[in-house]
Amino acid sequence: MSVSPDLDRRTLLRRAAAAGLLVTPAAGLLSACAGSEPAKNDDTGGAKSKDNPFGVKDGSAVKVVVFNGGLGDQWAKEDMAIFKAKHPSITVNMSSTQKIKTEEQPKMATQPSDVVMNSGADIMDISTLVNEGAIEPLDDLLTAPAWDSDGTVADTLLPGTVADGTFQGKFYVVNIAYTVWGNWYNAALFNKEGWQPPKTFDEFFALAPKIKAKGMAPYVHDAVHGYYPRWALMATIWKSAGKQAVVDIDNLKENAWKADGILPALQAWEKLVKDKLLLPGKLDHTQSQQAWLDGKAAFIQVGTWLKNEMAATIPPGFEMKISDYWGLGASDKAPNDVYAGAGEGIVVPAKAPNKAAAKEFLRAVLSRAGSAKFAELTKSLASTKGSGDNVQDSALASANELMKNAPKDLVSVKFWNFYADLDKESQNLSEELMAGRLTAQQFVDKMQAAADKVAKDSSIKKQTRTA
Amino acid sequence: MRHGVARFVTGFLALPVALYLFYVVWPFVQAAGYSLTDWGGYSDRQQFVGLDNYVRLLSDELIRKAFWHNVFFLVTVPLFTIALALFLAFLLNVGGREDRAGIRGVFGSGLYKVIFFFPQVLSLVVIAVMWQQIYRTDGQGLINGLLIKIGLVDADNPIAFTNDPEPFLGVPAVLWWLLLIAVWSGAGFYMVLFSAAMQSIPKDVYEAAILDGAGRFHTFFRITLPLLRDTVSVAWVYLGFIALDMFALVYVMTPSQGGPNHASEIFASVINFNAFQKGQFGYACAIAVALAIFTILLAALQLRITRRERIEY
């Protein structure tokens, strides 16, 4: 029996395999684009009262997804207990993950979870969520009565929390953690050596040789994720050039990056790199934090989640303390402003099946009891007032101290939340500057060019900040 | 009789074909549809924009960069993987004692086969995480640590591996370091593939060659390689697809998923950025469709070029 030459078995198998391989890489990417039918909304609530301001229906279920990163997820389980105490008949389905976008984005248009903590490296772009109408405005949460104290929920929040969650005039994101950023050092070591944590770059450059003489690098940072060094660069820019300069940058104002004080701020960082004050190597966040804990470097800049993130490997006798970012000195326009703000945002998807229970759950998260547990468990402040009052911890205490001395204005930068292009470009350029491949002048020029490009791009929806 | 065969085959294939249509072909069609819209990915709102996305794609600087990086992998991944796999397969199957070439491989070849094949059983992400430790950029990294100990690398200036955008032979160093992983992880599989093909070559061909005084070099280039032509050609096409993907390695290994400063940007990373970070799914679908078309054309071209009379033995 003859086999037709076009269809012998080997050829067929070969082609089938080739076709199979052909579609696999692209299919994953392509199928990610596929959406489907919208889900029905079931939001006819029960009776509303002071204790149940959103009219949560008895017997309903609420699905909560928590980001399980530097803060862990134990705090969320405590919130669940607080919620269950008041609403025993409502089922809370809680899960935690590090892959928020991977798991939640595909469901946003159809059947999302009710409460989503949008945080971590795998984060859903917040301006897209707002522009697409994919998340629910939570202004009624702010005006609802607080869970376990007088006044409204808004009354219990720390300054900046409402502003940090507000987009296009509406409150969308409940940022639950209050983070203070700055330069960390080992207070035990500094006491022993008689070193003072510097307040300005000049003081740092004066101290650096003494640190080097002890066989330590003066400074280390995450050289893999560009947003780490960017916090430090923007803090120096704010201190040196003042708040208005950063507001102009966020608003894409013409030549905003060329304002007085910005270039000198970046030149201080350029000098730090040129003088070889960095620990060699391109370490990521945990590697650099561990190197700092191992005494290889004197300073590391990161937020107050640091202690919780590294809890398992802090050596005995190591006393973590945070100090403010360095300014340039007498010429600074805002020398005392501290980099702090609410982070770790929780959102309620617009298509969430049980929005009432979602908001009620958020009320429990922002309760006095819940936020005290949060501070205790995460060694970070919650974005509600007084959360850290009863926590004994030197790292948290130093952050509290820093906040107490801070004036009303806090360093806050918005452009990276407004524009994904500018976000990516500024991360790349920050790493390039810190790698010594860009001068401060080139950094400014390139950032200005990137900002101009976004300003001209009509496919990008523009946003502004006023304060 | 032929009619009966057709019905028999159709009966068996109906379900797989239906599944294939629904899970593979339909997403393709959907993606092509979305590529004509401004869909943002988080809602069910979208507007038809015609070919706007494709027009924009042509002038996108990032895509141009990604294209050339993909071309780099497209040339180098198959070339190096196949060369290495052939070399190993030859040693393990027919590279044994010179006087009896074609009869056996080098000593211990069975063990080597298992070792070389090992990377194939690991998922690409596991491989990437493992190589992160090998490529660690300070004295604690496997390579840097060794080289610093024996004095080949300055401890104050360790190798930056995937953090290094400086060009080497005109191509960013990060791409070469990624290439090394891709070749390492792929060579084992193709070695086994070529081994199987080599073992099907009749031994008397080799014996005749040895009688004529051919050494290892000549037996490889005059006998083994020509008789493996079909297998190598298929391997080339497969590796071409792998080279066009490379997403897992770039995503896990490089700073900012395509960095430093866009030095390792590839099609897949640009698609990822536009879809999931910028929220421009319509545009991302257009890039994906363009990539799919490019891949199909390439495969067709490759199979056509290498099509040739088969040698029967």
Tab-separated table of N, CA, C and O in Angstrom, chain A residues 89-177:
chain	number	residue	atom	x	y	z
A	89	SER	N	-22.967	36.537	59.968
A	89	SER	CA	-23.666	35.774	58.928
A	89	SER	C	-23.073	35.984	57.542
A	89	SER	O	-23.510	35.380	56.577
A	90	ILE	N	-22.071	36.861	57.452
A	90	ILE	CA	-21.486	37.118	56.128
A	90	ILE	C	-20.199	36.317	55.968
A	90	ILE	O	-19.323	36.337	56.836
A	91	THR	N	-20.113	35.611	54.855
A	91	THR	CA	-18.936	34.782	54.611
A	91	THR	C	-17.833	35.643	54.007
A	91	THR	O	-18.063	36.356	53.027
A	92	VAL	N	-16.642	35.575	54.572
A	92	VAL	CA	-15.501	36.263	53.986
A	92	VAL	C	-14.590	35.216	53.366
A	92	VAL	O	-14.073	34.350	54.063
A	93	ASN	N	-14.419	35.286	52.044
A	93	ASN	CA	-13.482	34.391	51.373
A	93	ASN	C	-12.197	35.163	51.127
A	93	ASN	O	-12.145	36.019	50.258
A	94	MET	N	-11.177	34.863	51.919
A	94	MET	CA	-9.939	35.631	51.800
A	94	MET	C	-8.855	34.771	51.176
A	94	MET	O	-8.701	33.604	51.515
A	95	SER	N	-8.109	35.375	50.243
A	95	SER	CA	-6.946	34.682	49.719
A	95	SER	C	-5.821	35.687	49.605
A	95	SER	O	-6.068	36.892	49.510
A	96	SER	N	-4.596	35.222	49.643
A	96	SER	CA	-3.481	36.150	49.499
A	96	SER	C	-2.558	35.668	48.390
A	96	SER	O	-2.449	34.473	48.136
A	97	THR	N	-1.924	36.619	47.732
A	97	THR	CA	-1.090	36.306	46.575
A	97	THR	C	-0.048	37.390	46.400
A	97	THR	O	-0.158	38.472	46.964
A	98	GLN	N	0.997	37.067	45.622
A	98	GLN	CA	1.949	38.117	45.239
A	98	GLN	C	1.673	38.571	43.813
A	98	GLN	O	2.241	39.546	43.355
A	99	LYS	N	0.808	37.827	43.114
A	99	LYS	CA	0.576	38.105	41.692
A	99	LYS	C	-0.791	38.762	41.520
A	99	LYS	O	-1.713	38.134	41.007
A	100	ILE	N	-0.913	39.982	41.978
A	100	ILE	CA	-2.202	40.652	41.937
A	100	ILE	C	-2.701	40.824	40.506
A	100	ILE	O	-3.794	40.399	40.149
A	101	LYS	N	-1.877	41.422	39.657
A	101	LYS	CA	-2.335	41.723	38.297
A	101	LYS	C	-2.578	40.451	37.503
A	101	LYS	O	-3.588	40.319	36.806
A	102	THR	N	-1.654	39.492	37.641
A	102	THR	CA	-1.784	38.237	36.903
A	102	THR	C	-3.115	37.574	37.212
A	102	THR	O	-3.779	37.053	36.326
A	103	GLU	N	-3.503	37.607	38.490
A	103	GLU	CA	-4.706	36.892	38.875
A	103	GLU	C	-5.971	37.736	38.766
A	103	GLU	O	-7.039	37.217	38.467
A	104	GLU	N	-5.872	39.036	39.027
A	104	GLU	CA	-7.090	39.846	39.108
A	104	GLU	C	-7.458	40.556	37.807
A	104	GLU	O	-8.630	40.752	37.511
A	105	GLN	N	-6.446	40.970	37.042
A	105	GLN	CA	-6.771	41.742	35.830
A	105	GLN	C	-7.734	41.016	34.897
A	105	GLN	O	-8.694	41.624	34.416
A	106	PRO	N	-7.508	39.709	34.628
A	106	PRO	CA	-8.424	39.046	33.678
A	106	PRO	C	-9.877	39.024	34.151
A	106	PRO	O	-10.787	38.861	33.357
A	107	LYS	N	-10.092	39.195	35.469
A	107	LYS	CA	-11.451	39.103	35.988
A	107	LYS	C	-12.150	40.452	36.091
A	107	LYS	O	-13.346	40.504	36.369
A	108	MET	N	-11.364	41.543	35.908
A	108	MET	CA	-11.896	42.864	36.201
A	108	MET	C	-13.140	43.200	35.389
A	108	MET	O	-14.050	43.874	35.862
A	109	ALA	N	-13.174	42.773	34.135
A	109	ALA	CA	-14.289	43.145	33.274
A	109	ALA	C	-15.477	42.206	33.429
A	109	ALA	O	-16.551	42.477	32.909
A	110	THR	N	-15.266	41.081	34.122
A	110	THR	CA	-16.345	40.105	34.190
A	110	THR	C	-16.772	39.794	35.616
A	110	THR	O	-17.844	40.207	36.057
A	111	GLN	N	-15.933	39.081	36.360
A	111	GLN	CA	-16.338	38.613	37.683
A	111	GLN	C	-15.208	38.854	38.681
A	111	GLN	O	-14.548	37.929	39.114
A	112	PRO	N	-14.979	40.116	39.054
A	112	PRO	CA	-13.843	40.405	39.937
A	112	PRO	C	-14.120	40.028	41.390
A	112	PRO	O	-15.266	39.767	41.770
A	113	SER	N	-13.048	40.012	42.192
A	113	SER	CA	-13.206	39.890	43.630
A	113	SER	C	-13.809	41.201	44.135
A	113	SER	O	-13.815	42.210	43.441
A	114	ASP	N	-14.294	41.195	45.394
A	114	ASP	CA	-14.950	42.398	45.918
A	114	ASP	C	-13.953	43.409	46.463
A	114	ASP	O	-14.134	44.611	46.326
A	115	VAL	N	-12.912	42.893	47.114
A	115	VAL	CA	-11.895	43.769	47.688
A	115	VAL	C	-10.549	43.299	47.154
A	115	VAL	O	-10.207	42.130	47.291
A	116	VAL	N	-9.792	44.191	46.506
A	116	VAL	CA	-8.506	43.802	45.953
A	116	VAL	C	-7.431	44.742	46.470
A	116	VAL	O	-7.506	45.955	46.277
A	117	MET	N	-6.441	44.174	47.135
A	117	MET	CA	-5.303	44.983	47.558
A	117	MET	C	-4.328	45.035	46.394
A	117	MET	O	-3.692	44.044	46.052
A	118	ASN	N	-4.250	46.201	45.778
A	118	ASN	CA	-3.464	46.362	44.553
A	118	ASN	C	-2.076	46.851	44.922
A	118	ASN	O	-1.845	48.046	45.031
A	119	SER	N	-1.158	45.908	45.107
A	119	SER	CA	0.144	46.301	45.617
A	119	SER	C	1.219	45.359	45.109
A	119	SER	O	0.928	44.333	44.510
A	120	GLY	N	2.464	45.718	45.354
A	120	GLY	CA	3.583	44.863	44.975
A	120	GLY	C	4.087	45.162	43.583
A	120	GLY	O	3.655	46.113	42.928
A	121	ALA	N	5.022	44.320	43.118
A	121	ALA	CA	5.605	44.557	41.797
A	121	ALA	C	4.591	44.262	40.693
A	121	ALA	O	4.601	44.882	39.641
A	122	ASP	N	3.678	43.317	40.955
A	122	ASP	CA	2.689	42.910	39.957
A	122	ASP	C	1.391	43.681	40.205
A	122	ASP	O	0.371	43.122	40.567
A	123	ILE	N	1.449	44.981	39.975
A	123	ILE	CA	0.352	45.867	40.364
A	123	ILE	C	-0.439	46.283	39.123
A	123	ILE	O	0.120	46.422	38.036
A	124	MET	N	-1.747	46.443	39.287
A	124	MET	CA	-2.564	46.936	38.165
A	124	MET	C	-2.405	48.459	38.092
A	124	MET	O	-2.504	49.135	39.115
A	125	ASP	N	-2.144	48.966	36.913
A	125	ASP	CA	-1.899	50.391	36.755
A	125	ASP	C	-3.122	51.191	37.194
A	125	ASP	O	-4.213	51.039	36.641
A	126	ILE	N	-2.910	52.059	38.175
A	126	ILE	CA	-4.046	52.685	38.837
A	126	ILE	C	-4.748	53.697	37.919
A	126	ILE	O	-5.980	53.787	37.908
A	127	SER	N	-3.965	54.424	37.110
A	127	SER	CA	-4.637	55.408	36.258
A	127	SER	C	-5.473	54.709	35.183
A	127	SER	O	-6.526	55.208	34.783
A	128	THR	N	-5.006	53.534	34.729
A	128	THR	CA	-5.810	52.773	33.770
A	128	THR	C	-7.106	52.295	34.415
A	128	THR	O	-8.177	52.382	33.814
A	129	LEU	N	-6.994	51.815	35.652
A	129	LEU	CA	-8.195	51.357	36.352
A	129	LEU	C	-9.212	52.491	36.459
A	129	LEU	O	-10.409	52.294	36.257
A	130	VAL	N	-8.719	53.692	36.767
A	130	VAL	CA	-9.625	54.835	36.902
A	130	VAL	C	-10.189	55.229	35.535
A	130	VAL	O	-11.402	55.386	35.367
A	131	ASN	N	-9.297	55.357	34.542
A	131	ASN	CA	-9.738	55.786	33.211
A	131	ASN	C	-10.750	54.829	32.591
A	131	ASN	O	-11.656	55.239	31.877
A	132	GLU	N	-10.555	53.544	32.858
A	132	GLU	CA	-11.431	52.539	32.272
A	132	GLU	C	-12.726	52.379	33.058
A	132	GLU	O	-13.577	51.567	32.690
A	133	GLY	N	-12.828	53.089	34.174
A	133	GLY	CA	-14.012	52.936	35.013
A	133	GLY	C	-14.098	51.562	35.633
A	133	GLY	O	-15.182	51.055	35.905
A	134	ALA	N	-12.921	50.949	35.867
A	134	ALA	CA	-12.913	49.567	36.352
A	134	ALA	C	-13.009	49.483	37.869
A	134	ALA	O	-13.234	48.411	38.405
A	135	ILE	N	-12.791	50.606	38.565
A	135	ILE	CA	-12.923	50.552	40.019
A	135	ILE	C	-13.942	51.573	40.500
A	135	ILE	O	-14.260	52.540	39.821
A	136	GLU	N	-14.423	51.309	41.697
A	136	GLU	CA	-15.554	52.033	42.262
A	136	GLU	C	-15.062	53.240	43.069
A	136	GLU	O	-14.157	53.114	43.877
A	137	PRO	N	-15.663	54.431	42.887
A	137	PRO	CA	-15.327	55.547	43.770
A	137	PRO	C	-15.829	55.239	45.183
A	137	PRO	O	-16.927	54.698	45.349
A	138	LEU	N	-15.014	55.586	46.180
A	138	LEU	CA	-15.343	55.200	47.555
A	138	LEU	C	-15.617	56.411	48.436
A	138	LEU	O	-15.379	56.378	49.642
A	139	ASP	N	-16.127	57.482	47.833
A	139	ASP	CA	-16.372	58.695	48.613
A	139	ASP	C	-17.379	58.442	49.745
A	139	ASP	O	-17.282	59.043	50.813
A	140	ASP	N	-18.336	57.528	49.503
A	140	ASP	CA	-19.309	57.267	50.568
A	140	ASP	C	-18.669	56.528	51.745
A	140	ASP	O	-19.170	56.586	52.863
A	141	LEU	N	-17.536	55.863	51.491
A	141	LEU	CA	-16.813	55.238	52.602
A	141	LEU	C	-16.239	56.316	53.527
A	141	LEU	O	-16.275	56.185	54.754
A	142	LEU	N	-15.737	57.399	52.912
A	142	LEU	CA	-15.143	58.473	53.717
A	142	LEU	C	-16.171	59.138	54.626
A	142	LEU	O	-15.868	59.536	55.748
A	143	THR	N	-17.397	59.269	54.141
A	143	THR	CA	-18.416	59.973	54.929
A	143	THR	C	-19.189	59.037	55.861
A	143	THR	O	-19.981	59.491	56.680
A	144	ALA	N	-18.938	57.729	55.747
A	144	ALA	CA	-19.615	56.778	56.637
A	144	ALA	C	-19.061	56.918	58.053
A	144	ALA	O	-17.922	57.345	58.229
A	145	PRO	N	-19.857	56.562	59.051
A	145	PRO	CA	-19.344	56.627	60.420
A	145	PRO	C	-18.195	55.648	60.619
A	145	PRO	O	-18.187	54.568	60.027
A	146	ALA	N	-17.213	56.043	61.444
A	146	ALA	CA	-16.079	55.167	61.712
A	146	ALA	C	-16.552	53.928	62.467
A	146	ALA	O	-17.568	53.953	63.156
A	147	TRP	N	-15.807	52.846	62.319
A	147	TRP	CA	-16.206	51.535	62.848
A	147	TRP	C	-16.301	51.550	64.374
A	147	TRP	O	-17.297	51.147	64.955
A	148	ASP	N	-15.220	52.021	65.003
A	148	ASP	CA	-15.193	51.937	66.464
A	148	ASP	C	-14.683	53.219	67.119
A	148	ASP	O	-14.025	53.193	68.147
A	149	SER	N	-14.941	54.373	66.472
A	149	SER	CA	-14.639	55.642	67.127
A	149	SER	C	-15.637	56.675	66.623
A	149	SER	O	-16.413	56.409	65.711
A	150	ASP	N	-15.589	57.871	67.242
A	150	ASP	CA	-16.538	58.911	66.849
A	150	ASP	C	-16.172	59.488	65.487
A	150	ASP	O	-15.039	59.378	65.044
A	151	GLY	N	-17.133	60.152	64.871
A	151	GLY	CA	-16.865	60.829	63.613
A	151	GLY	C	-16.934	59.883	62.422
A	151	GLY	O	-17.355	58.729	62.525
A	152	THR	N	-16.488	60.410	61.270
A	152	THR	CA	-16.547	59.610	60.052
A	152	THR	C	-15.233	58.876	59.831
A	152	THR	O	-14.239	59.129	60.525
A	153	VAL	N	-15.236	58.006	58.856
A	153	VAL	CA	-14.002	57.297	58.492
A	153	VAL	C	-12.922	58.304	58.119
A	153	VAL	O	-11.765	58.176	58.517
A	154	ALA	N	-13.296	59.336	57.380
A	154	ALA	CA	-12.312	60.332	56.960
A	154	ALA	C	-11.636	60.989	58.158
A	154	ALA	O	-10.442	61.313	58.099
A	155	ASP	N	-12.390	61.178	59.234
A	155	ASP	CA	-11.802	61.816	60.415
A	155	ASP	C	-10.677	60.993	61.024
A	155	ASP	O	-9.815	61.525	61.718
A	156	THR	N	-10.696	59.696	60.808
A	156	THR	CA	-9.701	58.839	61.448
A	156	THR	C	-8.410	58.733	60.648
A	156	THR	O	-7.434	58.167	61.122
A	157	LEU	N	-8.405	59.280	59.424
A	157	LEU	CA	-7.252	59.041	58.548
A	157	LEU	C	-6.138	60.061	58.761
A	157	LEU	O	-6.396	61.232	59.064
A	158	LEU	N	-4.901	59.626	58.576
A	158	LEU	CA	-3.741	60.508	58.661
A	158	LEU	C	-3.700	61.442	57.445
A	158	LEU	O	-4.225	61.103	56.384
A	159	PRO	N	-3.071	62.628	57.609
A	159	PRO	CA	-3.001	63.564	56.480
A	159	PRO	C	-2.353	62.912	55.254
A	159	PRO	O	-1.420	62.138	55.381
A	160	GLY	N	-2.870	63.245	54.108
A	160	GLY	CA	-2.302	62.714	52.866
A	160	GLY	C	-3.004	61.458	52.387
A	160	GLY	O	-2.926	61.117	51.215
A	161	THR	N	-3.703	60.771	53.289
A	161	THR	CA	-4.300	59.489	52.906
A	161	THR	C	-5.419	59.667	51.882
A	161	THR	O	-5.496	58.929	50.893
A	162	VAL	N	-6.277	60.663	52.122
A	162	VAL	CA	-7.372	60.906	51.171
A	162	VAL	C	-6.798	61.414	49.848
A	162	VAL	O	-7.171	60.936	48.772
A	163	ALA	N	-5.829	62.347	49.934
A	163	ALA	CA	-5.249	62.896	48.703
A	163	ALA	C	-4.547	61.807	47.897
A	163	ALA	O	-4.659	61.772	46.669
A	164	ASP	N	-3.854	60.906	48.585
A	164	ASP	CA	-3.118	59.861	47.871
A	164	ASP	C	-4.039	58.862	47.171
A	164	ASP	O	-3.611	58.149	46.271
A	165	GLY	N	-5.305	58.798	47.612
A	165	GLY	CA	-6.226	57.858	46.975
A	165	GLY	C	-7.197	58.525	46.024
A	165	GLY	O	-8.113	57.879	45.518
A	166	THR	N	-7.008	59.838	45.807
A	166	THR	CA	-7.966	60.585	44.997
A	166	THR	C	-7.454	60.763	43.572
A	166	THR	O	-6.316	61.163	43.356
A	167	PHE	N	-8.306	60.428	42.611
A	167	PHE	CA	-7.960	60.598	41.205
A	167	PHE	C	-9.135	61.282	40.515
A	167	PHE	O	-10.275	60.865	40.672
A	168	GLN	N	-8.813	62.312	39.747
A	168	GLN	CA	-9.846	63.057	39.018
A	168	GLN	C	-11.005	63.439	39.937
A	168	GLN	O	-12.183	63.302	39.589
A	169	GLY	N	-10.650	63.883	41.152
A	169	GLY	CA	-11.643	64.429	42.060
A	169	GLY	C	-12.450	63.422	42.851
A	169	GLY	O	-13.315	63.799	43.637
A	170	LYS	N	-12.193	62.126	42.610
A	170	LYS	CA	-12.929	61.122	43.369
A	170	LYS	C	-11.969	60.240	44.146
A	170	LYS	O	-10.844	59.987	43.703
A	171	PHE	N	-12.448	59.722	45.282
A	171	PHE	CA	-11.612	58.886	46.129
A	171	PHE	C	-11.783	57.425	45.717
A	171	PHE	O	-12.851	56.854	45.842
A	172	TYR	N	-10.707	56.832	45.189
A	172	TYR	CA	-10.804	55.471	44.659
A	172	TYR	C	-10.011	54.441	45.465
A	172	TYR	O	-10.351	53.268	45.476
A	173	VAL	N	-8.903	54.871	46.037
A	173	VAL	CA	-7.960	53.902	46.592
A	173	VAL	C	-7.771	54.125	48.081
A	173	VAL	O	-7.420	55.224	48.509
A	174	VAL	N	-8.036	53.077	48.870
A	174	VAL	CA	-7.805	53.155	50.303
A	174	VAL	C	-6.399	52.632	50.568
A	174	VAL	O	-6.145	51.427	50.552
A	175	ASN	N	-5.471	53.562	50.783
A	175	ASN	CA	-4.105	53.155	51.093
A	175	ASN	C	-4.015	52.908	52.585
A	175	ASN	O	-4.194	53.815	53.393
A	176	ILE	N	-3.736	51.680	52.972
A	176	ILE	CA	-3.885	51.324	54.381
A	176	ILE	C	-2.613	51.489	55.195
A	176	ILE	O	-2.663	51.600	56.398
A	177	ALA	N	-1.453	51.472	54.526
A	177	ALA	CA	-0.204	51.575	55.285
A	177	ALA	C	0.339	52.986	55.165
A	177	ALA	O	0.313	53.573	54.085
